[in-house]
Each structure stands twice: as C-alpha cells, then as structure tokens.
mmCIF file of C-alpha atoms in Angstrom:
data_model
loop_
_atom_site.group_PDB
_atom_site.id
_atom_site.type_symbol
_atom_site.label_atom_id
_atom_site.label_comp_id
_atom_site.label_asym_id
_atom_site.label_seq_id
_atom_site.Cartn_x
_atom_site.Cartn_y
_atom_site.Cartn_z
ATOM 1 C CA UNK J 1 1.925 13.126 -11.644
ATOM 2 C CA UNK J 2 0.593 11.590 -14.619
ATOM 3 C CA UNK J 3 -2.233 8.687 -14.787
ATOM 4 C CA UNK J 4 -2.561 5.663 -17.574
ATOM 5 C CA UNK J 5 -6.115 4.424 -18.125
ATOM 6 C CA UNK J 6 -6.959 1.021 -19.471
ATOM 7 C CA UNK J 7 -9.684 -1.183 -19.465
ATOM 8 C CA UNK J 8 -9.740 -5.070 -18.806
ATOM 9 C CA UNK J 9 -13.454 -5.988 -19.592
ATOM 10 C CA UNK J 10 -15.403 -4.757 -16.212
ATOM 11 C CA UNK J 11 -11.840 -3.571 -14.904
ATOM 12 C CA UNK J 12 -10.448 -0.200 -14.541
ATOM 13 C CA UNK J 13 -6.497 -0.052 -14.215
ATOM 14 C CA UNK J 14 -5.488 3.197 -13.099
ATOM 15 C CA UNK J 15 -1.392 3.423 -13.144
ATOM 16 C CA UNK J 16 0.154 6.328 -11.258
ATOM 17 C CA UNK J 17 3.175 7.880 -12.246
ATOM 18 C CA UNK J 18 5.368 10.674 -10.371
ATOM 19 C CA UNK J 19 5.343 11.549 -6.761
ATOM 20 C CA UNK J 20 1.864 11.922 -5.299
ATOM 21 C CA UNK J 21 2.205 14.550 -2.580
ATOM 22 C CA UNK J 22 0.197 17.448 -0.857
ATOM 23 C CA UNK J 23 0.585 18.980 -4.481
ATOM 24 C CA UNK J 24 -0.591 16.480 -6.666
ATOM 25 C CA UNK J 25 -2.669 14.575 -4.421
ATOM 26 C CA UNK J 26 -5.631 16.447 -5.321
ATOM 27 C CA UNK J 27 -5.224 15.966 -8.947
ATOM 28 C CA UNK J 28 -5.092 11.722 -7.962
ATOM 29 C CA UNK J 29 -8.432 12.418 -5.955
ATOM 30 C CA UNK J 30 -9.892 14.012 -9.143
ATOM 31 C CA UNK J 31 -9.241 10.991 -11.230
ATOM 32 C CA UNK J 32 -10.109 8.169 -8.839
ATOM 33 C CA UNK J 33 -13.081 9.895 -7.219
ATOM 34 C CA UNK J 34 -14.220 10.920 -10.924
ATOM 35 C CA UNK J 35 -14.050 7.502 -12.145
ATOM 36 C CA UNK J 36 -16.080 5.820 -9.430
ATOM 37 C CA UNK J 37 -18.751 8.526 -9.213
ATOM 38 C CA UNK J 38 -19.374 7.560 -12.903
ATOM 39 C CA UNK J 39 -19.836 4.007 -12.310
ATOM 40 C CA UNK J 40 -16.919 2.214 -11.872
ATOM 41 C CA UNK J 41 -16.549 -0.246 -9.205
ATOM 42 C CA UNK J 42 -13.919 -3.200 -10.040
ATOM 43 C CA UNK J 43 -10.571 -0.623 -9.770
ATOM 44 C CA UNK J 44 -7.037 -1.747 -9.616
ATOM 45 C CA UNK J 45 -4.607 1.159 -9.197
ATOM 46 C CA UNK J 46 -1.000 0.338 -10.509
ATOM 47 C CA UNK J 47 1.588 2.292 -8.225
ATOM 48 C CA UNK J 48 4.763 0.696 -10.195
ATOM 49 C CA UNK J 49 5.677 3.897 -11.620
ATOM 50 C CA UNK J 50 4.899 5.657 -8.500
ATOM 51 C CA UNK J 51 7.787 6.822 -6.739
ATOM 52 C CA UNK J 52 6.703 8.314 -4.019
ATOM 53 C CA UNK J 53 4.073 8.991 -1.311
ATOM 54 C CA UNK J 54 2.687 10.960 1.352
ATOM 55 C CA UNK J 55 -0.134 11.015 4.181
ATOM 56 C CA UNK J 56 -1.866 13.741 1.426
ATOM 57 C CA UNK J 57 -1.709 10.809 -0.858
ATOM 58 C CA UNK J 58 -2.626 7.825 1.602
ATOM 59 C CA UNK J 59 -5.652 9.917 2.352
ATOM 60 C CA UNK J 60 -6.949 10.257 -1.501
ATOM 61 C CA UNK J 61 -6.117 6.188 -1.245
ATOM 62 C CA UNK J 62 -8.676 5.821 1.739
ATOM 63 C CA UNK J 63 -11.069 8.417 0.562
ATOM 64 C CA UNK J 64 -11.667 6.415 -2.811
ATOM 65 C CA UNK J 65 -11.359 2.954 -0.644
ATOM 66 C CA UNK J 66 -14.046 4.000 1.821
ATOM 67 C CA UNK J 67 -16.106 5.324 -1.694
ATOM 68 C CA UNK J 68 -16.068 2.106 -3.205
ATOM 69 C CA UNK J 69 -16.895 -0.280 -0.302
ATOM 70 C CA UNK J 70 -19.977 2.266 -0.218
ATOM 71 C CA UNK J 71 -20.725 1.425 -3.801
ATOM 72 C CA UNK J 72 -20.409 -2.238 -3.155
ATOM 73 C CA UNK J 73 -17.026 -1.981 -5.223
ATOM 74 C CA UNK J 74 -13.543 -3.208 -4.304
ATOM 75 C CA UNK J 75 -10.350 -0.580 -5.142
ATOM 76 C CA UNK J 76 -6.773 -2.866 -5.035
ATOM 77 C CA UNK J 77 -3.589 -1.956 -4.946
ATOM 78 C CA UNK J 78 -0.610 -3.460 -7.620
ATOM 79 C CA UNK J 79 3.093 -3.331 -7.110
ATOM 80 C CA UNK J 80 4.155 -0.764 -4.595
ATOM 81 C CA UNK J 81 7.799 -0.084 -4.876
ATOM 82 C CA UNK J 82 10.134 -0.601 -1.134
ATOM 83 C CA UNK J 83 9.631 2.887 -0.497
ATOM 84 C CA UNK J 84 6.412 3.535 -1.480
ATOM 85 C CA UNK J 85 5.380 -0.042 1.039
ATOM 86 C CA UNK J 86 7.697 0.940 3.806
ATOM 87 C CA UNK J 87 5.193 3.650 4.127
ATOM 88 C CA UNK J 88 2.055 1.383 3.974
ATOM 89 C CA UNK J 89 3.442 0.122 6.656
ATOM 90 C CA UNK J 90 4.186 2.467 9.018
ATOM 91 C CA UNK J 91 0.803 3.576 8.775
ATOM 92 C CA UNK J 92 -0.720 0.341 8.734
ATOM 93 C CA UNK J 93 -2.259 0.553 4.980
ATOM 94 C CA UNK J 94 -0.394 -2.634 4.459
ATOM 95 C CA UNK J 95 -3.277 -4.487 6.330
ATOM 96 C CA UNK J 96 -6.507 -1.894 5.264
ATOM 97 C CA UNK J 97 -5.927 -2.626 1.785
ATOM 98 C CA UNK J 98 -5.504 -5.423 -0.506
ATOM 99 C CA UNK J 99 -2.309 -5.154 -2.369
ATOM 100 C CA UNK J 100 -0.697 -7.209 -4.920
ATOM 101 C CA UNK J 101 2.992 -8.083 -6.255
ATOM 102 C CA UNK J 102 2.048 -7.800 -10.189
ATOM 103 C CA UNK J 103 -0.634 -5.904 -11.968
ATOM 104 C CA UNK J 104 -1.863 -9.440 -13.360
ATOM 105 C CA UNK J 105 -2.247 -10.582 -9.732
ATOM 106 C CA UNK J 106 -4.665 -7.847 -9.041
ATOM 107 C CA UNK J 107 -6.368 -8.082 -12.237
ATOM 108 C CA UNK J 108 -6.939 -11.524 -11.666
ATOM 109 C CA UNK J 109 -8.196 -10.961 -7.839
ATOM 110 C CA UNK J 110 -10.606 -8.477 -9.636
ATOM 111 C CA UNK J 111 -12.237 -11.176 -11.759
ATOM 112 C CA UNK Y 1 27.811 23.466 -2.494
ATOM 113 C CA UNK Y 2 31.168 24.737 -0.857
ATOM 114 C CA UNK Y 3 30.991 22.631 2.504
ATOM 115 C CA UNK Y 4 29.421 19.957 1.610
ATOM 116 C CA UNK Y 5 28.414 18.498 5.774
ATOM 117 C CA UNK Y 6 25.786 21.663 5.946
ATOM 118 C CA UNK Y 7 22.825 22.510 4.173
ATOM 119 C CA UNK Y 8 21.371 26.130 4.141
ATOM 120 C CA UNK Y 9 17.917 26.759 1.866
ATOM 121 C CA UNK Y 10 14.765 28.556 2.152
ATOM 122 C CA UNK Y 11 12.156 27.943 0.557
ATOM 123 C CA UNK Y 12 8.568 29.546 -0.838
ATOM 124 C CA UNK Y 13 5.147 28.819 1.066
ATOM 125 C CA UNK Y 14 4.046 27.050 -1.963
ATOM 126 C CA UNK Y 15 3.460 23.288 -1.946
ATOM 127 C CA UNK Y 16 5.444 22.879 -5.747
ATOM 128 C CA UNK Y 17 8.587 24.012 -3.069
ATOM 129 C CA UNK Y 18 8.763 20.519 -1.292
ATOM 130 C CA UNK Y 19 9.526 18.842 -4.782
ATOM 131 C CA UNK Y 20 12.721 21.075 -5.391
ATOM 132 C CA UNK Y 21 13.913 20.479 -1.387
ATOM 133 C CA UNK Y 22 13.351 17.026 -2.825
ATOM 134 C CA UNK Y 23 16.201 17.142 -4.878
ATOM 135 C CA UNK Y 24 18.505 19.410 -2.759
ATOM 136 C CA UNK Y 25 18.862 17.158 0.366
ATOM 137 C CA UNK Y 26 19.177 14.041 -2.023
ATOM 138 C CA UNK Y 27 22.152 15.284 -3.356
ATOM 139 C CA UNK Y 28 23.060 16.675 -0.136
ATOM 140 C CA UNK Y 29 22.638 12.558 1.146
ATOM 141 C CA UNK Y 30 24.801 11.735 -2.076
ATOM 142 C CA UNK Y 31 27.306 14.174 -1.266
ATOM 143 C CA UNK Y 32 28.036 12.732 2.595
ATOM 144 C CA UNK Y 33 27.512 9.207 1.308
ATOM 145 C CA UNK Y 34 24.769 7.934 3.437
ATOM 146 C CA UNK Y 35 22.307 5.449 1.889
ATOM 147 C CA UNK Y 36 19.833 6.747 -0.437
ATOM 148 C CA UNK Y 37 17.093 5.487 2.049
ATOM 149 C CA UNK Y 38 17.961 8.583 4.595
ATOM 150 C CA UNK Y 39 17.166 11.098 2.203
ATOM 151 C CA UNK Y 40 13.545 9.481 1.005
ATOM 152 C CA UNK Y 41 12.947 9.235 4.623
ATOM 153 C CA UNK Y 42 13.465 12.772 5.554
ATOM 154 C CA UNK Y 43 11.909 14.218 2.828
ATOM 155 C CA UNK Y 44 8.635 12.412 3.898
ATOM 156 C CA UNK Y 45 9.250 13.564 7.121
ATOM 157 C CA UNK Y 46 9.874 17.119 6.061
ATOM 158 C CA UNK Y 47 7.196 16.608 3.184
ATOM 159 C CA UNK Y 48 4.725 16.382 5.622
ATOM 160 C CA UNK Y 49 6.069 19.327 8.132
ATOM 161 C CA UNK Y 50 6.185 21.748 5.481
ATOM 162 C CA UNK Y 51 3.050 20.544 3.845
ATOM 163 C CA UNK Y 52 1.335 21.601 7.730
ATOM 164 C CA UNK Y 53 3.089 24.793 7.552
ATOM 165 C CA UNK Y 54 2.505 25.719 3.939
ATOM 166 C CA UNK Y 55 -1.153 24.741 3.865
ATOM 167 C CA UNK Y 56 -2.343 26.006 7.883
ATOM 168 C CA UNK Y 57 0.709 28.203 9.646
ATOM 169 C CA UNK Y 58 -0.254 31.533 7.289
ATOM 170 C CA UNK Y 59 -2.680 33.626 7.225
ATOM 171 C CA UNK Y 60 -1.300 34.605 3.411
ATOM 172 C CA UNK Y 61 1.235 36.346 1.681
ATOM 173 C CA UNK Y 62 4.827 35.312 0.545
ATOM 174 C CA UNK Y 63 6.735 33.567 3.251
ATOM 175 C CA UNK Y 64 10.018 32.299 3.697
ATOM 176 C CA UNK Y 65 10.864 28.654 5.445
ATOM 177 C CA UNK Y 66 14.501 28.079 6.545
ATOM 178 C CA UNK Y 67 15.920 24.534 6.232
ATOM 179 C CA UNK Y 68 19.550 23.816 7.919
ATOM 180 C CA UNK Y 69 21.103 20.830 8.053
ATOM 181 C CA UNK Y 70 24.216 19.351 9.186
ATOM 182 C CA UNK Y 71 26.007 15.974 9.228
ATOM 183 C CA UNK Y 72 27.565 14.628 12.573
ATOM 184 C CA UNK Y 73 28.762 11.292 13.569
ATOM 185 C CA UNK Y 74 26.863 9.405 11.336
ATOM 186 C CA UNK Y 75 23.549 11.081 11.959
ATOM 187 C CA UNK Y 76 21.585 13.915 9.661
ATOM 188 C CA UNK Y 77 20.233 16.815 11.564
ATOM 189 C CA UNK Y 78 17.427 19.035 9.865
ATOM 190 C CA UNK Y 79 15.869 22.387 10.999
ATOM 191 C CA UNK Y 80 12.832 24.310 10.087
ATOM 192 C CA UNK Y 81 12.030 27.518 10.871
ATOM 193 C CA UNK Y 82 9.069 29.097 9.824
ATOM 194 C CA UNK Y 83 7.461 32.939 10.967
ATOM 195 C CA UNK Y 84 4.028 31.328 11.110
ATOM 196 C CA UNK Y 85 1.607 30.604 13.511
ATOM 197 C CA UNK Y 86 2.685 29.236 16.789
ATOM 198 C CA UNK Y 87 1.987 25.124 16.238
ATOM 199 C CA UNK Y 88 3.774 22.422 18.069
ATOM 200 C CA UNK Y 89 3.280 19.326 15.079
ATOM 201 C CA UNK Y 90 4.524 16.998 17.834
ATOM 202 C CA UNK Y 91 1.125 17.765 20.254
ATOM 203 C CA UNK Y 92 -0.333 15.840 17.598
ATOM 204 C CA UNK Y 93 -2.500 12.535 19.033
ATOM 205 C CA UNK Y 94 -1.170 8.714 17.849
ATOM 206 C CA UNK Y 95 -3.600 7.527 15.246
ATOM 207 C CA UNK Y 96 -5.305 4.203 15.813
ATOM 208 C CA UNK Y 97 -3.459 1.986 13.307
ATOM 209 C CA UNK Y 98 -5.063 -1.550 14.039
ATOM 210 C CA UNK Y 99 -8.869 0.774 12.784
ATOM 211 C CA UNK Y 100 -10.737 -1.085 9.670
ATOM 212 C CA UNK Y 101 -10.907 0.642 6.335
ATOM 213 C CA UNK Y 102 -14.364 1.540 7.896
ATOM 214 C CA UNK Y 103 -13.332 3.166 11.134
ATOM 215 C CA UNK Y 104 -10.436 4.797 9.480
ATOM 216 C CA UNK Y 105 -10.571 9.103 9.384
ATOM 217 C CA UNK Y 106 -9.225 10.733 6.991
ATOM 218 C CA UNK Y 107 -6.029 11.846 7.694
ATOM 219 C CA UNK Y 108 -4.015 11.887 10.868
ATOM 220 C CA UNK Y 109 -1.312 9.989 9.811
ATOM 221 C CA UNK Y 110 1.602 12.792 8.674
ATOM 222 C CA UNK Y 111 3.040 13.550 12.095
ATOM 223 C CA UNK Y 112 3.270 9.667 12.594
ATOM 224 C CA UNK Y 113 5.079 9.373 9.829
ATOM 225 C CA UNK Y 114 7.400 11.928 11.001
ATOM 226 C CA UNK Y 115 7.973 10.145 13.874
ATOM 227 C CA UNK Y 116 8.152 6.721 12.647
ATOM 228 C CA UNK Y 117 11.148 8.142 10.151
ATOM 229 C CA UNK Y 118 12.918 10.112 12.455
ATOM 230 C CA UNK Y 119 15.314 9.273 15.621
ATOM 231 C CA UNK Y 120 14.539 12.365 17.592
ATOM 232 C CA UNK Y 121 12.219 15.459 17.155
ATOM 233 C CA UNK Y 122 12.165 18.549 19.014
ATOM 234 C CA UNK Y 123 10.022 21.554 18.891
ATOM 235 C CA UNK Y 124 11.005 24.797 20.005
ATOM 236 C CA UNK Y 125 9.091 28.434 19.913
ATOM 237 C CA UNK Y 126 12.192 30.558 19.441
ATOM 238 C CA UNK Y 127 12.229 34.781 19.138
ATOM 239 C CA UNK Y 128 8.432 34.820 17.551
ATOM 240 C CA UNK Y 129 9.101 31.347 15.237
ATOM 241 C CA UNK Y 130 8.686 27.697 14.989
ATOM 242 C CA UNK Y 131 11.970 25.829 15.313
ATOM 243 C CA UNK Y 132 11.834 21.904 14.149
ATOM 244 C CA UNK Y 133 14.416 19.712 14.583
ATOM 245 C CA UNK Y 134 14.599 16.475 13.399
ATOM 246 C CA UNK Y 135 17.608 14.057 13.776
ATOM 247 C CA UNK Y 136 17.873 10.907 11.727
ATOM 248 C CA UNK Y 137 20.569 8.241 11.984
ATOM 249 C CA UNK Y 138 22.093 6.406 8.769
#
C-alpha cells in the first residue's frame, strides 16, 4: 500500500496505491485519520491505482467519512476501478459516498 | 501445479498470508480458463473468511489454514479448514444497506460480501474444525 499526497489550494488529494486489506487497512486509517485530526477538511481520496478492496478497508473509508461530516468537512471519492465499485456496490457505499469518474471531477466538486 | 482442476495450500495465521493465496488461486483461475473476475471475487470472499479466522478464531500461536479447491462443471469450489475456535461466519446478521453515512456501524459488511460473491456457502463443524465451503459459478 503506498499513498501520494498533494495539495490543490484548500484540497488534500490522497491517492491510494496497492491492495487495501485487513493488512494494510490500518496503515490507510493512519494516514486519513492523521490528516483530518490535523485540520484538514476538503479531502478527495484517488483510488485509481487502487486495486483492490475489502470490508477492513470500506470500514477505514466510513470511519474517516463519519470523522469529517463531524468536522463539518466533506471526504470524496475519485475513480474507483470495476472491481474496486462492484464492491461499493454490494455494500451499498455506492450511494453513502460521493464518488467521482476523474480526479478533476472531484477536485472540482471540492471547490 | 501437476493437476491443474485442484488446488491444495495452507497457509500461516498471519494476515500478509491472504496476499500470497492472492496470487495462487489467480493463477489457479488462469490455469482452468475462467474469467479473471472469479478469482477477484473469491479472494474477497476468502479475504474476508480468513481475515475472521486469522484476527478472532486463535487464542495464539502458529496455526495452519487448509485451502482446497476443485473445478467442476463450470463452477469453482473452495474449502477452509481451520483448528480454531468453533464460529459459524454464516450466523452472521444482514447489515442494513439502505442506513445513511450517519447510521452506518462500523463494520458488518465482510460476511455480506461473502455472500453476495458466492453461489452457495456451507458451514460445517467437522472432527474438532471449521469446514467452509464456498461454491462460485463462472
């Protein structure tokens, strides 16, 4: 699992990279919960290099979700893969978060 | 692999294990030329299986986990077998999937999967272990 940081004015893009499973998951958490904590609350996370997730990693998604509305922040998700949306879903995700083709399309919602 | 319609591996209670499966039953897919969306599929569902196993069935030490598989009229069977604690994943309780990001808990959600990506599953206490078996058509 690896993570890309970069900064759009008052964004924060997170991209994920790997699989993001019960053995990485908590790494993810680290990072997300980490950056919010110390202030951030305009987040898009960029899942195009992620190739793979579980219910470990759905729940570090909702944990820093549920975080941000808290903070009066807004977390979005950019361009899920098939797989990786097949599993939104089946679980429903699909309609809890707010998810977005293109990593410009998600900046742009975060302006 | 000299027969290439079964699979036979065992595994480590250790969470970095359910990466290497990973790789195992996607060539094993490969090899009986079903569609690369079976294997993703039952790795999740095995993903989160072993992930329950590895992270609650023990109360430490090294363990081994059994995975068999076998190819049959189309369809992927997969076992696990594990000398943990007696735990039937399928007693599990449906989440609530229509819930707001508000009323969501955390977690819940890996046994559904296992049943949304899965054509049958069967549980089965068998001579002091948990048997698994999951069938998935291609």
């Amino acid at each position: 699992m690896e993570f890309m940081e970069e900064r759009h004015e008052a964004i924060v893009i997170v991209g994920l990279r790997g699989r993001m499973d019960s053995n990485t998951a908590r790494l993810v958490e680290e990072k997300l919960l980490g950056l919010i904590d110390a202030g951030d609350s305009r987040m898009v996370v960029d899942c195009a290099g992620l190739d793979y997730i579980s219910s470990a990693g759905l729940r570090v998604l909702l944990m820093a979700a549920k975080r941000m509305t808290q903070t009066k922040g807004k977390l979005v998700l950019a361009a899920l893969n098939d797989d990786v949306k097949q599993v939104f879903d089946l679980t429903g995700f699909s309609s809890i978060f707010q998810i977005y083709g293109s990593r410009e399309d998600a900046i742009s919602a975060q302006q | 692999m000299t027969d290439p319609k079964t699979l036979a591996v065992a595994i480590r209670n250790d969470l970095s294990e359910i990466e290497r499966l990973a790789h195992i039953v996607n060539d094993f897919v490969s090899c009986n030329h079903l569609p690369s969306r079976v294997a993703f599929d039952l790795n999740l569902a095995l993903d989160e299986i072993l992930t329950n196993v590895i992270s609650y069935g023990y109360d430490g030490g090294e363990h081994l986990i059994n995975i068999r598989g076998h190819v049959a009229g189309g369809a992927v069977t997969i076992e696990v077998e594990d000398d943990g604690r007696p735990f039937d994943p399928l007693a599990a309780p449906e989440p609530d999937l229509t819930a707001t990001l508000d009323e969501r808990p955390i977690g819940g959600l890996g046994i559904h999967l296992v049943r949304k990506l899965t054509d049958r599953q069967e549980y089965r206490r068998h001579e002091g272990k948990n048997l698994l078996i999951l069938k998935k058509n291609a």
